[in-house]
Amino acid sequence: TTPYSRVDSRLEIASPDRQLTKSPARFRGMTPPAFGNGAVVIAGKGPLVCLDTDTGDDWIADPQRAARRLRWKADSLTNCVAVALTADAVVAVGPAGSGAGPALQVLELNDGSVRATKPLPSPPLPGGLCVSRDGRVIVVLKQGTVLCYAAE
């Protein structure tokens, strides 16, 4: 059985406790948000945005109102296809904001400043990103290559 059902142009997602959470249609098919350390990072069409966890529900209900309470917005990487959080950083992959091609980017969790940018040889696979507990970043590319970057 699938945990999804369609109701009034909203997608209902069954949570583990079997309650339903509604997600507006504009968020379907986008990169799942990353949660941790008091922050939620939302990726998808446009720049990365980071909010405090208590603001995340507002972002889904009314993005314009929630935008006034952003922790930060990063235009350096847009249309991300995967995002992950570490204790003090956001790791994301997608096309570079300047149109320079696909890239892996590490940003400060507190203010969104760019720590590092690594160009990727080809586009990343949507959802093809993970960070190990010792800080290694693993990226899967669409053509099947797996890249591993050591923690710096």
Short mmCIF file of N, CA and C in Angstrom, two decimals:
data_model
loop_
_atom_site.label_atom_id
_atom_site.label_comp_id
_atom_site.label_asym_id
_atom_site.label_seq_id
_atom_site.Cartn_x
_atom_site.Cartn_y
_atom_site.Cartn_z
N THR A 1 0.84 -1.19 0.00
CA THR A 1 0.00 0.00 0.00
C THR A 1 0.87 1.24 0.00
N THR A 2 0.41 2.26 -0.63
CA THR A 2 1.13 3.52 -0.68
C THR A 2 0.65 4.47 0.41
N PRO A 3 1.56 5.26 1.01
CA PRO A 3 1.13 6.18 2.05
C PRO A 3 0.54 7.47 1.49
N TYR A 4 0.35 7.55 0.16
CA TYR A 4 -0.12 8.79 -0.45
C TYR A 4 -1.57 8.67 -0.91
N SER A 5 -2.32 9.74 -0.77
CA SER A 5 -3.65 9.81 -1.35
C SER A 5 -3.90 11.25 -1.78
N ARG A 6 -4.74 11.44 -2.78
CA ARG A 6 -4.99 12.77 -3.31
C ARG A 6 -6.30 13.30 -2.74
N VAL A 7 -6.27 14.50 -2.15
CA VAL A 7 -7.47 15.10 -1.57
C VAL A 7 -7.44 16.60 -1.85
N ASP A 8 -8.42 17.11 -2.58
CA ASP A 8 -8.57 18.55 -2.82
C ASP A 8 -7.27 19.25 -3.19
N SER A 9 -6.57 18.80 -4.23
CA SER A 9 -5.33 19.37 -4.75
C SER A 9 -4.22 19.44 -3.71
N ARG A 10 -4.34 18.64 -2.67
CA ARG A 10 -3.27 18.54 -1.67
C ARG A 10 -2.82 17.09 -1.63
N LEU A 11 -1.58 16.89 -1.32
CA LEU A 11 -1.06 15.54 -1.17
C LEU A 11 -1.06 15.22 0.32
N GLU A 12 -1.68 14.14 0.68
CA GLU A 12 -1.69 13.74 2.08
C GLU A 12 -0.64 12.65 2.26
N ILE A 13 0.21 12.82 3.25
CA ILE A 13 1.29 11.88 3.51
C ILE A 13 1.04 11.26 4.87
N ALA A 14 0.95 9.94 4.91
CA ALA A 14 0.71 9.25 6.17
C ALA A 14 1.99 9.23 6.98
N SER A 15 1.95 9.80 8.16
CA SER A 15 3.11 9.78 9.04
C SER A 15 3.16 8.45 9.77
N PRO A 16 4.28 8.11 10.41
CA PRO A 16 4.39 6.81 11.08
C PRO A 16 3.29 6.55 12.11
N ASP A 17 2.78 7.62 12.72
CA ASP A 17 1.72 7.40 13.71
C ASP A 17 0.34 7.40 13.04
N ARG A 18 0.34 7.28 11.71
CA ARG A 18 -0.85 7.14 10.89
C ARG A 18 -1.73 8.39 10.83
N GLN A 19 -1.27 9.50 11.37
CA GLN A 19 -1.99 10.74 11.17
C GLN A 19 -1.60 11.27 9.80
N LEU A 20 -2.41 12.13 9.22
CA LEU A 20 -2.12 12.66 7.90
C LEU A 20 -1.64 14.10 7.99
N THR A 21 -0.62 14.40 7.20
CA THR A 21 -0.11 15.76 7.11
C THR A 21 -0.38 16.23 5.69
N LYS A 22 -0.86 17.45 5.53
CA LYS A 22 -1.17 17.95 4.19
C LYS A 22 -0.05 18.84 3.69
N SER A 23 0.30 18.67 2.43
CA SER A 23 1.34 19.45 1.79
C SER A 23 0.73 20.09 0.55
N PRO A 24 0.79 21.43 0.44
CA PRO A 24 0.23 22.08 -0.75
C PRO A 24 0.88 21.56 -2.02
N ALA A 25 0.13 21.60 -3.10
CA ALA A 25 0.59 21.06 -4.38
C ALA A 25 1.92 21.67 -4.83
N ARG A 26 2.20 22.94 -4.48
CA ARG A 26 3.43 23.57 -4.95
C ARG A 26 4.69 22.94 -4.37
N PHE A 27 4.57 22.11 -3.33
CA PHE A 27 5.74 21.48 -2.73
C PHE A 27 5.91 20.03 -3.16
N ARG A 28 4.98 19.47 -3.94
CA ARG A 28 5.10 18.09 -4.38
C ARG A 28 6.26 17.94 -5.36
N GLY A 29 7.00 16.87 -5.23
CA GLY A 29 8.07 16.58 -6.16
C GLY A 29 9.35 17.36 -5.92
N MET A 30 9.40 18.16 -4.89
CA MET A 30 10.59 18.94 -4.61
C MET A 30 11.51 18.16 -3.67
N THR A 31 12.70 18.67 -3.51
CA THR A 31 13.68 18.07 -2.62
C THR A 31 13.15 18.08 -1.19
N PRO A 32 13.21 16.97 -0.49
CA PRO A 32 12.74 16.97 0.91
C PRO A 32 13.56 17.94 1.75
N PRO A 33 12.95 18.62 2.69
CA PRO A 33 13.71 19.53 3.55
C PRO A 33 14.63 18.74 4.48
N ALA A 34 15.63 19.42 5.01
CA ALA A 34 16.54 18.81 5.99
C ALA A 34 16.28 19.49 7.33
N PHE A 35 16.15 18.68 8.38
CA PHE A 35 15.87 19.18 9.73
C PHE A 35 17.01 18.82 10.66
N GLY A 36 17.31 19.71 11.60
CA GLY A 36 18.28 19.39 12.63
C GLY A 36 18.85 20.64 13.27
N ASN A 37 19.31 20.49 14.50
CA ASN A 37 19.96 21.58 15.22
C ASN A 37 19.14 22.88 15.23
N GLY A 38 17.83 22.74 15.39
CA GLY A 38 16.96 23.90 15.48
C GLY A 38 16.66 24.59 14.16
N ALA A 39 17.03 23.94 13.04
CA ALA A 39 16.84 24.57 11.73
C ALA A 39 16.14 23.62 10.78
N VAL A 40 15.46 24.20 9.80
CA VAL A 40 14.92 23.46 8.67
C VAL A 40 15.43 24.17 7.42
N VAL A 41 16.03 23.40 6.50
CA VAL A 41 16.55 23.95 5.25
C VAL A 41 15.67 23.43 4.13
N ILE A 42 15.12 24.35 3.37
CA ILE A 42 14.20 24.01 2.30
C ILE A 42 14.87 24.30 0.96
N ALA A 43 14.91 23.28 0.11
CA ALA A 43 15.51 23.40 -1.21
C ALA A 43 14.44 23.12 -2.24
N GLY A 44 14.72 23.45 -3.45
CA GLY A 44 13.78 23.19 -4.53
C GLY A 44 13.94 24.26 -5.58
N LYS A 45 12.85 24.72 -6.11
CA LYS A 45 12.91 25.74 -7.15
C LYS A 45 13.31 27.07 -6.51
N GLY A 46 14.47 27.57 -6.90
CA GLY A 46 14.96 28.82 -6.34
C GLY A 46 16.08 28.58 -5.35
N PRO A 47 16.37 29.59 -4.52
CA PRO A 47 17.51 29.49 -3.60
C PRO A 47 17.20 28.59 -2.40
N LEU A 48 18.26 28.18 -1.72
CA LEU A 48 18.11 27.48 -0.44
C LEU A 48 17.61 28.49 0.58
N VAL A 49 16.72 28.08 1.46
CA VAL A 49 16.29 28.94 2.55
C VAL A 49 16.40 28.16 3.85
N CYS A 50 16.77 28.86 4.91
CA CYS A 50 16.89 28.25 6.22
C CYS A 50 16.02 29.03 7.19
N LEU A 51 15.21 28.28 7.95
CA LEU A 51 14.34 28.87 8.96
C LEU A 51 14.58 28.15 10.27
N ASP A 52 14.18 28.78 11.36
CA ASP A 52 14.17 28.08 12.63
C ASP A 52 13.05 27.05 12.56
N THR A 53 13.17 25.95 13.27
CA THR A 53 12.19 24.87 13.15
C THR A 53 10.78 25.32 13.50
N ASP A 54 10.62 26.28 14.36
CA ASP A 54 9.27 26.74 14.71
C ASP A 54 8.63 27.56 13.60
N THR A 55 9.38 27.91 12.55
CA THR A 55 8.86 28.68 11.43
C THR A 55 8.53 27.79 10.23
N GLY A 56 8.97 26.54 10.25
CA GLY A 56 8.80 25.65 9.09
C GLY A 56 7.36 25.47 8.66
N ASP A 57 6.43 25.30 9.61
CA ASP A 57 5.02 25.14 9.24
C ASP A 57 4.48 26.39 8.57
N ASP A 58 4.94 27.56 9.01
CA ASP A 58 4.51 28.82 8.39
C ASP A 58 4.95 28.87 6.93
N TRP A 59 6.13 28.32 6.63
CA TRP A 59 6.64 28.35 5.26
C TRP A 59 5.69 27.62 4.32
N ILE A 60 5.17 26.49 4.75
CA ILE A 60 4.25 25.73 3.91
C ILE A 60 2.90 26.44 3.80
N ALA A 61 2.40 26.98 4.89
CA ALA A 61 1.09 27.62 4.89
C ALA A 61 1.11 28.98 4.19
N ASP A 62 2.14 29.79 4.45
CA ASP A 62 2.19 31.15 3.91
C ASP A 62 3.65 31.57 3.71
N PRO A 63 4.26 31.21 2.58
CA PRO A 63 5.68 31.51 2.36
C PRO A 63 6.04 32.99 2.47
N GLN A 64 5.14 33.90 2.05
CA GLN A 64 5.46 35.33 2.14
C GLN A 64 5.59 35.79 3.58
N ARG A 65 4.71 35.32 4.44
CA ARG A 65 4.78 35.71 5.85
C ARG A 65 6.03 35.09 6.49
N ALA A 66 6.31 33.83 6.18
CA ALA A 66 7.47 33.15 6.76
C ALA A 66 8.78 33.75 6.25
N ALA A 67 8.79 34.28 5.02
CA ALA A 67 10.01 34.86 4.46
C ALA A 67 10.54 36.01 5.30
N ARG A 68 9.66 36.68 6.03
CA ARG A 68 10.10 37.77 6.91
C ARG A 68 10.85 37.24 8.12
N ARG A 69 10.78 35.91 8.35
CA ARG A 69 11.43 35.31 9.51
C ARG A 69 12.52 34.32 9.10
N LEU A 70 13.07 34.48 7.90
CA LEU A 70 14.14 33.60 7.44
C LEU A 70 15.38 33.76 8.31
N ARG A 71 16.06 32.65 8.56
CA ARG A 71 17.38 32.72 9.19
C ARG A 71 18.37 33.22 8.13
N TRP A 72 18.29 32.64 6.92
CA TRP A 72 19.08 33.10 5.79
C TRP A 72 18.54 32.53 4.48
N LYS A 73 18.97 33.13 3.38
CA LYS A 73 18.64 32.67 2.03
C LYS A 73 19.94 32.67 1.24
N ALA A 74 20.22 31.60 0.51
CA ALA A 74 21.47 31.49 -0.25
C ALA A 74 21.17 31.40 -1.74
N ASP A 75 21.57 32.42 -2.47
CA ASP A 75 21.38 32.44 -3.92
C ASP A 75 22.55 31.79 -4.65
N SER A 76 23.60 31.39 -3.92
CA SER A 76 24.80 30.84 -4.55
C SER A 76 24.57 29.47 -5.16
N LEU A 77 23.54 28.77 -4.71
CA LEU A 77 23.20 27.46 -5.26
C LEU A 77 21.68 27.42 -5.36
N THR A 78 21.16 27.23 -6.57
CA THR A 78 19.72 27.25 -6.76
C THR A 78 19.23 25.92 -7.30
N ASN A 79 17.94 25.68 -7.13
CA ASN A 79 17.31 24.46 -7.65
C ASN A 79 18.04 23.20 -7.18
N CYS A 80 18.35 23.15 -5.91
CA CYS A 80 19.07 22.01 -5.34
C CYS A 80 18.28 20.73 -5.50
N VAL A 81 18.99 19.64 -5.69
CA VAL A 81 18.33 18.34 -5.83
C VAL A 81 18.54 17.47 -4.60
N ALA A 82 19.42 17.90 -3.68
CA ALA A 82 19.62 17.17 -2.43
C ALA A 82 20.26 18.10 -1.41
N VAL A 83 19.88 17.91 -0.15
CA VAL A 83 20.42 18.74 0.93
C VAL A 83 20.55 17.87 2.18
N ALA A 84 21.60 18.14 2.97
CA ALA A 84 21.83 17.42 4.22
C ALA A 84 22.39 18.41 5.25
N LEU A 85 22.18 18.09 6.52
CA LEU A 85 22.69 18.93 7.61
C LEU A 85 23.74 18.18 8.41
N THR A 86 24.73 18.91 8.88
CA THR A 86 25.67 18.40 9.87
C THR A 86 25.45 19.23 11.13
N ALA A 87 26.30 19.07 12.11
CA ALA A 87 26.14 19.82 13.37
C ALA A 87 26.20 21.32 13.16
N ASP A 88 26.99 21.79 12.19
CA ASP A 88 27.14 23.23 12.01
C ASP A 88 27.14 23.69 10.55
N ALA A 89 26.72 22.80 9.64
CA ALA A 89 26.77 23.15 8.22
C ALA A 89 25.61 22.56 7.44
N VAL A 90 25.37 23.15 6.27
CA VAL A 90 24.39 22.66 5.30
C VAL A 90 25.20 22.21 4.09
N VAL A 91 24.94 21.01 3.61
CA VAL A 91 25.59 20.49 2.42
C VAL A 91 24.50 20.33 1.37
N ALA A 92 24.73 20.89 0.17
CA ALA A 92 23.71 20.84 -0.88
C ALA A 92 24.36 20.62 -2.23
N VAL A 93 23.62 20.01 -3.14
CA VAL A 93 24.08 19.82 -4.51
C VAL A 93 23.00 20.29 -5.48
N GLY A 94 23.47 20.84 -6.60
CA GLY A 94 22.57 21.33 -7.63
C GLY A 94 23.32 22.24 -8.56
N PRO A 95 22.61 22.91 -9.47
CA PRO A 95 23.27 23.84 -10.37
C PRO A 95 23.76 25.07 -9.60
N ALA A 96 24.95 25.54 -9.92
CA ALA A 96 25.47 26.75 -9.28
C ALA A 96 24.61 27.94 -9.69
N GLY A 97 24.43 28.89 -8.79
CA GLY A 97 23.58 30.06 -9.04
C GLY A 97 24.03 30.90 -10.21
N SER A 98 25.33 30.90 -10.50
CA SER A 98 25.85 31.71 -11.60
C SER A 98 25.77 30.99 -12.94
N GLY A 99 25.20 29.78 -12.96
CA GLY A 99 25.10 29.03 -14.20
C GLY A 99 26.41 28.33 -14.54
N ALA A 100 27.30 28.17 -13.56
CA ALA A 100 28.62 27.58 -13.80
C ALA A 100 28.59 26.06 -13.90
N GLY A 101 27.45 25.44 -13.77
CA GLY A 101 27.37 23.99 -13.83
C GLY A 101 27.07 23.41 -12.46
N PRO A 102 26.91 22.09 -12.38
CA PRO A 102 26.55 21.47 -11.11
C PRO A 102 27.67 21.61 -10.09
N ALA A 103 27.27 21.72 -8.82
CA ALA A 103 28.26 21.92 -7.76
C ALA A 103 27.77 21.33 -6.44
N LEU A 104 28.73 21.03 -5.60
CA LEU A 104 28.51 20.68 -4.21
C LEU A 104 28.89 21.91 -3.41
N GLN A 105 28.05 22.30 -2.49
CA GLN A 105 28.35 23.49 -1.70
C GLN A 105 28.12 23.22 -0.23
N VAL A 106 29.01 23.74 0.60
CA VAL A 106 28.90 23.65 2.05
C VAL A 106 28.71 25.06 2.57
N LEU A 107 27.63 25.26 3.36
CA LEU A 107 27.32 26.58 3.90
C LEU A 107 27.25 26.52 5.43
N GLU A 108 27.53 27.64 6.07
CA GLU A 108 27.40 27.74 7.53
C GLU A 108 25.92 27.62 7.88
N LEU A 109 25.61 26.81 8.88
CA LEU A 109 24.22 26.65 9.30
C LEU A 109 23.65 27.92 9.91
N ASN A 110 24.46 28.68 10.63
CA ASN A 110 23.97 29.87 11.32
C ASN A 110 23.63 31.03 10.40
N ASP A 111 24.49 31.28 9.37
CA ASP A 111 24.26 32.48 8.55
C ASP A 111 24.23 32.24 7.05
N GLY A 112 24.45 31.02 6.59
CA GLY A 112 24.39 30.72 5.16
C GLY A 112 25.61 31.11 4.36
N SER A 113 26.66 31.59 5.01
CA SER A 113 27.87 31.96 4.27
C SER A 113 28.50 30.69 3.69
N VAL A 114 29.13 30.84 2.54
CA VAL A 114 29.70 29.70 1.82
C VAL A 114 31.04 29.32 2.41
N ARG A 115 31.16 28.07 2.85
CA ARG A 115 32.44 27.54 3.35
C ARG A 115 33.28 26.98 2.22
N ALA A 116 32.62 26.24 1.31
CA ALA A 116 33.35 25.58 0.22
C ALA A 116 32.41 25.31 -0.93
N THR A 117 32.96 25.34 -2.14
CA THR A 117 32.23 24.96 -3.34
C THR A 117 33.12 24.04 -4.16
N LYS A 118 32.58 22.91 -4.56
CA LYS A 118 33.31 21.95 -5.39
C LYS A 118 32.49 21.71 -6.65
N PRO A 119 33.05 22.00 -7.83
CA PRO A 119 32.31 21.70 -9.06
C PRO A 119 32.17 20.18 -9.22
N LEU A 120 31.06 19.77 -9.77
CA LEU A 120 30.80 18.36 -10.03
C LEU A 120 30.99 18.10 -11.52
N PRO A 121 31.49 16.92 -11.91
CA PRO A 121 31.73 16.65 -13.32
C PRO A 121 30.46 16.46 -14.16
N SER A 122 29.35 16.16 -13.50
CA SER A 122 28.07 16.03 -14.20
C SER A 122 26.95 16.26 -13.18
N PRO A 123 25.70 16.36 -13.62
CA PRO A 123 24.60 16.65 -12.69
C PRO A 123 24.44 15.57 -11.62
N PRO A 124 24.11 16.00 -10.39
CA PRO A 124 23.87 15.04 -9.31
C PRO A 124 22.50 14.38 -9.45
N LEU A 125 22.41 13.18 -8.93
CA LEU A 125 21.14 12.45 -8.90
C LEU A 125 20.26 13.07 -7.82
N PRO A 126 18.99 13.36 -8.09
CA PRO A 126 18.11 13.88 -7.04
C PRO A 126 18.10 12.93 -5.84
N GLY A 127 18.36 13.49 -4.68
CA GLY A 127 18.42 12.71 -3.45
C GLY A 127 19.73 11.96 -3.26
N GLY A 128 20.67 12.13 -4.17
CA GLY A 128 21.92 11.39 -4.14
C GLY A 128 23.00 12.06 -3.32
N LEU A 129 22.72 12.35 -2.06
CA LEU A 129 23.69 13.03 -1.19
C LEU A 129 23.56 12.47 0.22
N CYS A 130 24.70 12.18 0.84
CA CYS A 130 24.67 11.83 2.26
C CYS A 130 25.98 12.28 2.90
N VAL A 131 25.93 12.47 4.20
CA VAL A 131 27.10 12.88 4.97
C VAL A 131 27.30 11.84 6.06
N SER A 132 28.50 11.28 6.13
CA SER A 132 28.78 10.27 7.16
C SER A 132 29.00 10.95 8.50
N ARG A 133 29.00 10.19 9.55
CA ARG A 133 29.16 10.77 10.88
C ARG A 133 30.53 11.40 11.08
N ASP A 134 31.53 10.98 10.28
CA ASP A 134 32.84 11.61 10.39
C ASP A 134 33.07 12.71 9.37
N GLY A 135 32.00 13.14 8.70
CA GLY A 135 32.06 14.31 7.83
C GLY A 135 32.34 14.06 6.37
N ARG A 136 32.46 12.81 5.95
CA ARG A 136 32.65 12.55 4.52
C ARG A 136 31.33 12.82 3.79
N VAL A 137 31.44 13.43 2.62
CA VAL A 137 30.26 13.75 1.82
C VAL A 137 30.26 12.82 0.60
N ILE A 138 29.16 12.12 0.41
CA ILE A 138 29.03 11.19 -0.71
C ILE A 138 27.97 11.74 -1.66
N VAL A 139 28.34 11.88 -2.93
CA VAL A 139 27.43 12.41 -3.95
C VAL A 139 27.31 11.38 -5.06
N VAL A 140 26.08 11.07 -5.46
CA VAL A 140 25.84 10.17 -6.59
C VAL A 140 25.42 11.03 -7.77
N LEU A 141 26.10 10.83 -8.90
CA LEU A 141 25.80 11.59 -10.11
C LEU A 141 24.82 10.82 -10.98
N LYS A 142 24.11 11.54 -11.85
CA LYS A 142 23.07 10.92 -12.68
C LYS A 142 23.61 9.78 -13.53
N GLN A 143 24.84 9.88 -14.02
CA GLN A 143 25.36 8.83 -14.88
C GLN A 143 25.88 7.64 -14.09
N GLY A 144 25.78 7.69 -12.74
CA GLY A 144 26.13 6.53 -11.93
C GLY A 144 27.41 6.65 -11.13
N THR A 145 28.21 7.65 -11.38
CA THR A 145 29.46 7.84 -10.63
C THR A 145 29.15 8.20 -9.18
N VAL A 146 29.93 7.64 -8.26
CA VAL A 146 29.80 7.98 -6.84
C VAL A 146 31.08 8.70 -6.44
N LEU A 147 30.92 9.90 -5.89
CA LEU A 147 32.05 10.70 -5.44
C LEU A 147 32.04 10.76 -3.92
N CYS A 148 33.24 10.76 -3.31
CA CYS A 148 33.34 10.88 -1.87
C CYS A 148 34.36 11.97 -1.56
N TYR A 149 33.94 12.96 -0.79
CA TYR A 149 34.81 14.06 -0.39
C TYR A 149 35.13 13.91 1.09
N ALA A 150 36.40 14.04 1.43
CA ALA A 150 36.82 13.95 2.84
C ALA A 150 36.42 15.21 3.58
N ALA A 151 36.21 15.05 4.88
CA ALA A 151 35.91 16.21 5.73
C ALA A 151 37.14 17.12 5.77
N GLU A 152 36.90 18.43 5.78
CA GLU A 152 38.01 19.38 5.85
C GLU A 152 38.11 19.97 7.23
#
